[in-house]
Amino acid sequence: MGRPFLNFLKVFLPFALILFAIQFYTVSNFVEATLHYSTVSNYAFHILATILIYAILLYINLNFEDKTGFAFMGMGLLKMLAAVLFLLPALLNDEVSIFAQVIAFFVPYFIFLIFETTFAVKLINHNK
């Protein structure tokens, strides 16, 4: 599990930091709406969730090779549930621009999801 996870982190962390810098700059300079969660909070959620999901996928791939795809789908469902629970306080807050908060959260969510999917497919296809 060590080598594939380190290879993942070598690609993922610079990718995440560049994305964070772009969004931080954009939100700081161009978004005038009030947000419940800062860019740092949004990216902490995304980065931790992505690292946790990939670590679990590697573990499952090593121990239950044929179940990796199912695990990825299940983890995706759990991540979506966690995202909704994470955003719930912002959605219930009347002082926050809900549209801006949802955009600020879900644009990186889907970019990270594409990243996760790419690595999960490589992991699944590596076994064949």
C-alpha atoms as a PDB file:
ATOM      1  CA  MET A   1       0.000   0.000   0.000  1.00  0.00           C
ATOM      2  CA  GLY A   2       2.927   2.356   0.645  1.00  0.00           C
ATOM      3  CA  ARG A   3       4.290   2.908  -2.862  1.00  0.00           C
ATOM      4  CA  PRO A   4       0.957   3.448  -4.710  1.00  0.00           C
ATOM      5  CA  PHE A   5      -0.256   5.764  -1.950  1.00  0.00           C
ATOM      6  CA  LEU A   6       2.920   7.869  -2.114  1.00  0.00           C
ATOM      7  CA  ASN A   7       2.639   8.048  -5.903  1.00  0.00           C
ATOM      8  CA  PHE A   8      -0.945   9.235  -5.484  1.00  0.00           C
ATOM      9  CA  LEU A   9       0.077  11.900  -2.955  1.00  0.00           C
ATOM     10  CA  LYS A  10       2.901  13.134  -5.220  1.00  0.00           C
ATOM     11  CA  VAL A  11       0.327  13.948  -7.889  1.00  0.00           C
ATOM     12  CA  PHE A  12      -2.644  14.832  -5.699  1.00  0.00           C
ATOM     13  CA  LEU A  13      -1.132  17.313  -3.244  1.00  0.00           C
ATOM     14  CA  PRO A  14       0.356  19.694  -5.857  1.00  0.00           C
ATOM     15  CA  PHE A  15      -2.893  19.428  -7.838  1.00  0.00           C
ATOM     16  CA  ALA A  16      -4.947  20.272  -4.738  1.00  0.00           C
ATOM     17  CA  LEU A  17      -2.681  23.153  -3.735  1.00  0.00           C
ATOM     18  CA  ILE A  18      -2.837  24.727  -7.199  1.00  0.00           C
ATOM     19  CA  LEU A  19      -6.622  24.393  -7.246  1.00  0.00           C
ATOM     20  CA  PHE A  20      -6.822  25.853  -3.745  1.00  0.00           C
ATOM     21  CA  ALA A  21      -4.665  28.837  -4.725  1.00  0.00           C
ATOM     22  CA  ILE A  22      -6.807  29.545  -7.785  1.00  0.00           C
ATOM     23  CA  GLN A  23     -10.057  29.384  -5.835  1.00  0.00           C
ATOM     24  CA  PHE A  24      -8.681  31.337  -2.881  1.00  0.00           C
ATOM     25  CA  TYR A  25      -7.553  34.131  -5.193  1.00  0.00           C
ATOM     26  CA  THR A  26     -10.859  34.107  -7.073  1.00  0.00           C
ATOM     27  CA  VAL A  27     -13.049  34.134  -3.968  1.00  0.00           C
ATOM     28  CA  SER A  28     -10.901  36.759  -2.221  1.00  0.00           C
ATOM     29  CA  ASN A  29     -10.864  39.163  -5.148  1.00  0.00           C
ATOM     30  CA  PHE A  30     -14.046  38.613  -7.127  1.00  0.00           C
ATOM     31  CA  VAL A  31     -16.778  37.130  -4.921  1.00  0.00           C
ATOM     32  CA  GLU A  32     -18.686  39.710  -2.922  1.00  0.00           C
ATOM     33  CA  ALA A  33     -21.273  37.305  -1.524  1.00  0.00           C
ATOM     34  CA  THR A  34     -21.183  36.154   2.076  1.00  0.00           C
ATOM     35  CA  LEU A  35     -20.022  32.540   2.429  1.00  0.00           C
ATOM     36  CA  HIS A  36     -20.576  30.342   5.469  1.00  0.00           C
ATOM     37  CA  TYR A  37     -17.457  28.256   4.844  1.00  0.00           C
ATOM     38  CA  SER A  38     -14.102  29.640   3.828  1.00  0.00           C
ATOM     39  CA  THR A  39     -12.079  28.262   0.941  1.00  0.00           C
ATOM     40  CA  VAL A  40      -9.766  26.676   3.507  1.00  0.00           C
ATOM     41  CA  SER A  41     -12.691  24.794   5.100  1.00  0.00           C
ATOM     42  CA  ASN A  42     -13.997  23.612   1.733  1.00  0.00           C
ATOM     43  CA  TYR A  43     -10.585  22.349   0.653  1.00  0.00           C
ATOM     44  CA  ALA A  44      -9.893  20.722   4.015  1.00  0.00           C
ATOM     45  CA  PHE A  45     -13.061  18.682   3.470  1.00  0.00           C
ATOM     46  CA  HIS A  46     -12.173  17.799  -0.131  1.00  0.00           C
ATOM     47  CA  ILE A  47      -8.530  16.939   0.498  1.00  0.00           C
ATOM     48  CA  LEU A  48      -9.207  14.822   3.579  1.00  0.00           C
ATOM     49  CA  ALA A  49     -12.103  13.011   1.916  1.00  0.00           C
ATOM     50  CA  THR A  50     -10.086  12.263  -1.225  1.00  0.00           C
ATOM     51  CA  ILE A  51      -7.063  10.984   0.694  1.00  0.00           C
ATOM     52  CA  LEU A  52      -9.273   8.843   2.948  1.00  0.00           C
ATOM     53  CA  ILE A  53     -11.210   7.397   0.009  1.00  0.00           C
ATOM     54  CA  TYR A  54      -8.061   6.506  -1.916  1.00  0.00           C
ATOM     55  CA  ALA A  55      -6.444   4.928   1.162  1.00  0.00           C
ATOM     56  CA  ILE A  56      -9.549   2.786   1.709  1.00  0.00           C
ATOM     57  CA  LEU A  57      -9.624   1.844  -1.986  1.00  0.00           C
ATOM     58  CA  LEU A  58      -5.987   0.752  -1.815  1.00  0.00           C
ATOM     59  CA  TYR A  59      -6.696  -1.349   1.257  1.00  0.00           C
ATOM     60  CA  ILE A  60      -9.695  -2.990  -0.386  1.00  0.00           C
ATOM     61  CA  ASN A  61      -7.753  -3.511  -3.601  1.00  0.00           C
ATOM     62  CA  LEU A  62      -4.974  -5.302  -1.723  1.00  0.00           C
ATOM     63  CA  ASN A  63      -7.331  -7.531   0.275  1.00  0.00           C
ATOM     64  CA  PHE A  64     -10.434  -7.897  -1.905  1.00  0.00           C
ATOM     65  CA  GLU A  65      -9.200  -7.184  -5.419  1.00  0.00           C
ATOM     66  CA  ASP A  66     -12.511  -7.897  -7.145  1.00  0.00           C
ATOM     67  CA  LYS A  67     -14.479  -5.531  -4.869  1.00  0.00           C
ATOM     68  CA  THR A  68     -12.559  -2.321  -5.636  1.00  0.00           C
ATOM     69  CA  GLY A  69     -15.152  -0.965  -8.070  1.00  0.00           C
ATOM     70  CA  PHE A  70     -18.005  -1.572  -5.654  1.00  0.00           C
ATOM     71  CA  ALA A  71     -16.011   0.063  -2.877  1.00  0.00           C
ATOM     72  CA  PHE A  72     -15.405   3.114  -5.072  1.00  0.00           C
ATOM     73  CA  MET A  73     -19.119   3.468  -5.779  1.00  0.00           C
ATOM     74  CA  GLY A  74     -19.952   3.060  -2.094  1.00  0.00           C
ATOM     75  CA  MET A  75     -17.323   5.570  -1.041  1.00  0.00           C
ATOM     76  CA  GLY A  76     -18.672   8.025  -3.611  1.00  0.00           C
ATOM     77  CA  LEU A  77     -22.134   7.689  -2.103  1.00  0.00           C
ATOM     78  CA  LEU A  78     -20.773   8.220   1.409  1.00  0.00           C
ATOM     79  CA  LYS A  79     -18.796  11.232   0.233  1.00  0.00           C
ATOM     80  CA  MET A  80     -21.945  12.774  -1.259  1.00  0.00           C
ATOM     81  CA  LEU A  81     -23.791  12.211   2.020  1.00  0.00           C
ATOM     82  CA  ALA A  82     -20.900  13.786   3.935  1.00  0.00           C
ATOM     83  CA  ALA A  83     -20.934  16.739   1.519  1.00  0.00           C
ATOM     84  CA  VAL A  84     -24.638  17.340   2.109  1.00  0.00           C
ATOM     85  CA  LEU A  85     -24.167  17.127   5.884  1.00  0.00           C
ATOM     86  CA  PHE A  86     -21.154  19.457   5.640  1.00  0.00           C
ATOM     87  CA  LEU A  87     -23.160  22.028   3.655  1.00  0.00           C
ATOM     88  CA  LEU A  88     -26.355  21.766   5.702  1.00  0.00           C
ATOM     89  CA  PRO A  89     -25.464  24.561   8.181  1.00  0.00           C
ATOM     90  CA  ALA A  90     -24.679  26.883   5.264  1.00  0.00           C
ATOM     91  CA  LEU A  91     -27.920  26.006   3.507  1.00  0.00           C
ATOM     92  CA  LEU A  92     -29.930  26.730   6.660  1.00  0.00           C
ATOM     93  CA  ASN A  93     -28.219  30.075   7.297  1.00  0.00           C
ATOM     94  CA  ASP A  94     -30.287  33.021   6.042  1.00  0.00           C
ATOM     95  CA  GLU A  95     -27.332  35.421   6.001  1.00  0.00           C
ATOM     96  CA  VAL A  96     -25.341  33.410   3.476  1.00  0.00           C
ATOM     97  CA  SER A  97     -25.553  33.436  -0.303  1.00  0.00           C
ATOM     98  CA  ILE A  98     -26.603  29.827  -0.814  1.00  0.00           C
ATOM     99  CA  PHE A  99     -25.872  29.851  -4.547  1.00  0.00           C
ATOM    100  CA  ALA A 100     -22.334  31.198  -4.049  1.00  0.00           C
ATOM    101  CA  GLN A 101     -21.663  28.706  -1.246  1.00  0.00           C
ATOM    102  CA  VAL A 102     -22.892  25.751  -3.304  1.00  0.00           C
ATOM    103  CA  ILE A 103     -20.802  26.824  -6.314  1.00  0.00           C
ATOM    104  CA  ALA A 104     -17.733  27.407  -4.111  1.00  0.00           C
ATOM    105  CA  PHE A 105     -18.138  23.896  -2.701  1.00  0.00           C
ATOM    106  CA  PHE A 106     -19.282  21.800  -5.656  1.00  0.00           C
ATOM    107  CA  VAL A 107     -16.942  23.073  -8.375  1.00  0.00           C
ATOM    108  CA  PRO A 108     -13.922  21.644  -6.524  1.00  0.00           C
ATOM    109  CA  TYR A 109     -16.047  18.662  -5.420  1.00  0.00           C
ATOM    110  CA  PHE A 110     -16.537  17.568  -9.019  1.00  0.00           C
ATOM    111  CA  ILE A 111     -12.928  18.322  -9.971  1.00  0.00           C
ATOM    112  CA  PHE A 112     -11.721  16.161  -7.080  1.00  0.00           C
ATOM    113  CA  LEU A 113     -14.256  13.496  -8.046  1.00  0.00           C
ATOM    114  CA  ILE A 114     -12.787  13.368 -11.562  1.00  0.00           C
ATOM    115  CA  PHE A 115      -9.330  13.047 -10.009  1.00  0.00           C
ATOM    116  CA  GLU A 116     -10.486  10.220  -7.708  1.00  0.00           C
ATOM    117  CA  THR A 117     -12.218   8.445 -10.573  1.00  0.00           C
ATOM    118  CA  THR A 118      -9.086   8.590 -12.721  1.00  0.00           C
ATOM    119  CA  PHE A 119      -6.957   7.000 -10.032  1.00  0.00           C
ATOM    120  CA  ALA A 120      -9.629   4.453  -9.101  1.00  0.00           C
ATOM    121  CA  VAL A 121      -9.942   3.334 -12.734  1.00  0.00           C
ATOM    122  CA  LYS A 122      -6.150   2.986 -12.974  1.00  0.00           C
ATOM    123  CA  LEU A 123      -6.223   0.926  -9.781  1.00  0.00           C
ATOM    124  CA  ILE A 124      -9.017  -1.317 -11.065  1.00  0.00           C
ATOM    125  CA  ASN A 125      -7.481  -1.758 -14.535  1.00  0.00           C
ATOM    126  CA  HIS A 126      -4.044  -2.514 -13.040  1.00  0.00           C
ATOM    127  CA  ASN A 127      -5.463  -5.762 -11.654  1.00  0.00           C
ATOM    128  CA  LYS A 128      -6.690  -7.074 -14.995  1.00  0.00           C
END
